[in-house]
PDB file of C-alpha atoms in Angstrom:
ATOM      1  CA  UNK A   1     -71.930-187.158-214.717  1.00  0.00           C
ATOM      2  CA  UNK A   2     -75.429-186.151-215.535  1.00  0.00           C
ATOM      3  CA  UNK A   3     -76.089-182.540-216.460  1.00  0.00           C
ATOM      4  CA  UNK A   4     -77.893-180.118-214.958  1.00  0.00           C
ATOM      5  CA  UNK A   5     -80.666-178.324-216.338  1.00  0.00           C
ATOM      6  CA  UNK A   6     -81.597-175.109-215.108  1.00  0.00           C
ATOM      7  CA  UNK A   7     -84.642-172.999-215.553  1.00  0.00           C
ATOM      8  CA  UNK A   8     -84.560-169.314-215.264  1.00  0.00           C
ATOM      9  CA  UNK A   9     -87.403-168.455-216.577  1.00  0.00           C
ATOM     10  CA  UNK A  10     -91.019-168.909-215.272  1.00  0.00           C
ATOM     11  CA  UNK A  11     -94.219-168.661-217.335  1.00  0.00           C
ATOM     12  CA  UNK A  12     -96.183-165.446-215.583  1.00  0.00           C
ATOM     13  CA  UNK A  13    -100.062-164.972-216.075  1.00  0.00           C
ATOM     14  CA  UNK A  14    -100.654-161.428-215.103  1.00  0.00           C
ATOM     15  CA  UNK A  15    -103.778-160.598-213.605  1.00  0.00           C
ATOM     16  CA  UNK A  16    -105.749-157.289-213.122  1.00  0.00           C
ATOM     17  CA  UNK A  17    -108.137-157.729-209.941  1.00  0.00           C
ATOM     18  CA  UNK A  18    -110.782-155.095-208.223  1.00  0.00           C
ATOM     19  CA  UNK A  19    -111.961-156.137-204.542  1.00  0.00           C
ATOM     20  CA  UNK A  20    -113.948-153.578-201.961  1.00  0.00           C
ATOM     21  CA  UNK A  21    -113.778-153.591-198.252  1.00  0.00           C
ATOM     22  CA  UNK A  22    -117.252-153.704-197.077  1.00  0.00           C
ATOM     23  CA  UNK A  23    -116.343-153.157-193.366  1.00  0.00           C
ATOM     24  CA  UNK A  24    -114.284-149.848-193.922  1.00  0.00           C
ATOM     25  CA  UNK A  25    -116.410-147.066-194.229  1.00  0.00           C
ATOM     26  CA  UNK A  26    -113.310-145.124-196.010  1.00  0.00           C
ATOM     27  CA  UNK A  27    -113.288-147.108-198.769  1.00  0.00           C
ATOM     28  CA  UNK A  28    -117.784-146.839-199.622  1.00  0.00           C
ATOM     29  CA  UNK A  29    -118.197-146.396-203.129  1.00  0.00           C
ATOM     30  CA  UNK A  30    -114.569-146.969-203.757  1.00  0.00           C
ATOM     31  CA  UNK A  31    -112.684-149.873-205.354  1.00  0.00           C
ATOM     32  CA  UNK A  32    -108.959-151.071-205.668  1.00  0.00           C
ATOM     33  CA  UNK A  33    -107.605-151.934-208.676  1.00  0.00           C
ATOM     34  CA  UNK A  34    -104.429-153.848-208.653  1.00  0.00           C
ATOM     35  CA  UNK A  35    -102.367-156.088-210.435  1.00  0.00           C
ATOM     36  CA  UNK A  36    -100.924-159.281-209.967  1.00  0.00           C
ATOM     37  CA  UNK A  37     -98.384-162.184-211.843  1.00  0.00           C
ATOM     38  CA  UNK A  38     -99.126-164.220-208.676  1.00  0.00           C
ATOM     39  CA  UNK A  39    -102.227-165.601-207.417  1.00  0.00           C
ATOM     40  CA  UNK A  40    -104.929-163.191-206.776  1.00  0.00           C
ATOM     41  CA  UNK A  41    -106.359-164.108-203.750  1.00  0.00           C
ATOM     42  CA  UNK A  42    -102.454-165.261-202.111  1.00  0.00           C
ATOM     43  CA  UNK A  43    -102.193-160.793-203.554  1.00  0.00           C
ATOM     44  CA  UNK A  44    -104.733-159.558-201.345  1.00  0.00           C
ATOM     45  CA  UNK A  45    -104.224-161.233-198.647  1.00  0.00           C
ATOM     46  CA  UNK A  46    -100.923-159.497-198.490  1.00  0.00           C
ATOM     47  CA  UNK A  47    -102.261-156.718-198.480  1.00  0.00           C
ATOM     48  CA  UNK A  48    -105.119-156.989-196.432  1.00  0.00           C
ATOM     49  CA  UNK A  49    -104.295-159.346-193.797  1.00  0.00           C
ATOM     50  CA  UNK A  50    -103.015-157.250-190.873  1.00  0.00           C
ATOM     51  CA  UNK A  51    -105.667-154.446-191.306  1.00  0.00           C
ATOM     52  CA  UNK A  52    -108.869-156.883-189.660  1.00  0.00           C
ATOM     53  CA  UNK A  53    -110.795-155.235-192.774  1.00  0.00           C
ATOM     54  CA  UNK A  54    -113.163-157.541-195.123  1.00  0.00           C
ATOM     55  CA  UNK A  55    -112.364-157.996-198.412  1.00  0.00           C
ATOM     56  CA  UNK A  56    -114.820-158.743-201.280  1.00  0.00           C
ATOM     57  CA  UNK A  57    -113.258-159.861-204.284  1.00  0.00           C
ATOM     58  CA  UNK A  58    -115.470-157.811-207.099  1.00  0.00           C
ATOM     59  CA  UNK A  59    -113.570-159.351-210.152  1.00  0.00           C
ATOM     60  CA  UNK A  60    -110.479-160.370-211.687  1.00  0.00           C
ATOM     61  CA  UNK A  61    -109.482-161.255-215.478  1.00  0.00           C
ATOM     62  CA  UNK A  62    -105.800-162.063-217.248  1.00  0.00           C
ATOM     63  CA  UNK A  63    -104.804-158.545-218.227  1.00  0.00           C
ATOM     64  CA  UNK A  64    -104.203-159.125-221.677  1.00  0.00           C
ATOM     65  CA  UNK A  65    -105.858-157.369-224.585  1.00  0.00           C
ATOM     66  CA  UNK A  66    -107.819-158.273-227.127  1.00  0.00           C
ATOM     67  CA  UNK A  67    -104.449-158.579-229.651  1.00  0.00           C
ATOM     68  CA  UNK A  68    -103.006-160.778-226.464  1.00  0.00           C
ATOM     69  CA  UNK A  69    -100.545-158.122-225.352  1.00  0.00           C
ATOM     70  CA  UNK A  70    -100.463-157.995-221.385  1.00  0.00           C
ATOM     71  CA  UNK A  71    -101.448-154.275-219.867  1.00  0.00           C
ATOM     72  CA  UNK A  72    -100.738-153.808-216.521  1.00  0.00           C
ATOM     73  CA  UNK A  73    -102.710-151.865-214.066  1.00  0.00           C
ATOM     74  CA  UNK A  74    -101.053-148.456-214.286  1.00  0.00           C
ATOM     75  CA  UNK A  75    -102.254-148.547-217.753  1.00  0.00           C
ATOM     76  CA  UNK A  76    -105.955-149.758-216.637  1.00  0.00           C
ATOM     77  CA  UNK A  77    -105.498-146.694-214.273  1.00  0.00           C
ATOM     78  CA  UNK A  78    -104.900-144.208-216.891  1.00  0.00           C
ATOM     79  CA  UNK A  79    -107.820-145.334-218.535  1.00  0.00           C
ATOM     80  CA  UNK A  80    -110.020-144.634-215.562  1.00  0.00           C
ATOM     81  CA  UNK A  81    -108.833-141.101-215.157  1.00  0.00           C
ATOM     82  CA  UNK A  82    -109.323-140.668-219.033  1.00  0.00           C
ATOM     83  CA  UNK A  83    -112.995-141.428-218.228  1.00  0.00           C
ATOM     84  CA  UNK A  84    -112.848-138.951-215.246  1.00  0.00           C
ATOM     85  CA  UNK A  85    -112.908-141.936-212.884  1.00  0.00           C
ATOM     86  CA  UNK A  86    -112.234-140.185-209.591  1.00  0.00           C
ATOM     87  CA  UNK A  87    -108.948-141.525-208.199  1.00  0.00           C
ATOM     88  CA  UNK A  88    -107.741-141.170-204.601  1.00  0.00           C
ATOM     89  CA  UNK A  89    -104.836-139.309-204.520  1.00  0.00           C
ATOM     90  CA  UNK A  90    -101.384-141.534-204.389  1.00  0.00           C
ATOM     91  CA  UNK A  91    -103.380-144.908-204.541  1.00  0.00           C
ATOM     92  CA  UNK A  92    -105.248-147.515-206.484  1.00  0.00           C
ATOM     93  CA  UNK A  93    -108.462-146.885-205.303  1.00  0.00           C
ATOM     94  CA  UNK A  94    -111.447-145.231-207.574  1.00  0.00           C
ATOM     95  CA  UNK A  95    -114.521-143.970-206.986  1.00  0.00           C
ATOM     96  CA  UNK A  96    -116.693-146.604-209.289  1.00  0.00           C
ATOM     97  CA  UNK A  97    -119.390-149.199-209.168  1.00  0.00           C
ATOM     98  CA  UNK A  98    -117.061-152.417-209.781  1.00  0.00           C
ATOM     99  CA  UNK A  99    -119.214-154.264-212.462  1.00  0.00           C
ATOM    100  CA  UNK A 100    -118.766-151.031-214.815  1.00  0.00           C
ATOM    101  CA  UNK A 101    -114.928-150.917-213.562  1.00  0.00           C
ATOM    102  CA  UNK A 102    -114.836-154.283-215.881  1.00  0.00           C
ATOM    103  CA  UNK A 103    -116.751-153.419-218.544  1.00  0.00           C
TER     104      UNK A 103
END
């Protein structure tokens, strides 16, 4: 009888990601910032794919820091209020250019 080897654990690569939706005049000057262990783009689709809105993918990066601990975004977004990052109430979207969003 030949054993059976079972895997129950799967390698993750978390990812933090920040897309605008250019066609949604709600969202101008604003940005989501999410987070992700699956594939970013498979993420926002499943998010965005019953709303008919346009999504432009600003950025996205392995959340890990420098000492290669993972953050998540929760964390990312308590950093942006520290700044005084306006966020909209309840959700993951902030009032910031993208490109300084990643810096």
């Amino acid at each position: 009888m030949s054993k059976v080897k079972l895997s129950t654990n799967k390698t993750v690569r978390p990812f933090i990601y920040c897309y605008t939706t250019p066609n949604d005049i709600s969202h101008n000057g604003w940005c989501k910032i999410g987070y992700t262990e699956d594939d970013v783009l498979t993420r926002i689709k499943k998010q965005t794919h019953t709303s008919d809105t346009e999504v432009k993918l600003e950025w996205y990066s392995v959340a890990l820091f420098d000492n290669g601990e993972t953050f998540t975004d929760k964390q990312f977004h308590l950093y942006l209020n520290k700044l005084g990052i306006v966020q909209k109430s309840g959700h993951e979207w902030f009032q910031i250019d993208p490109n300084k969003a990643k810096q």
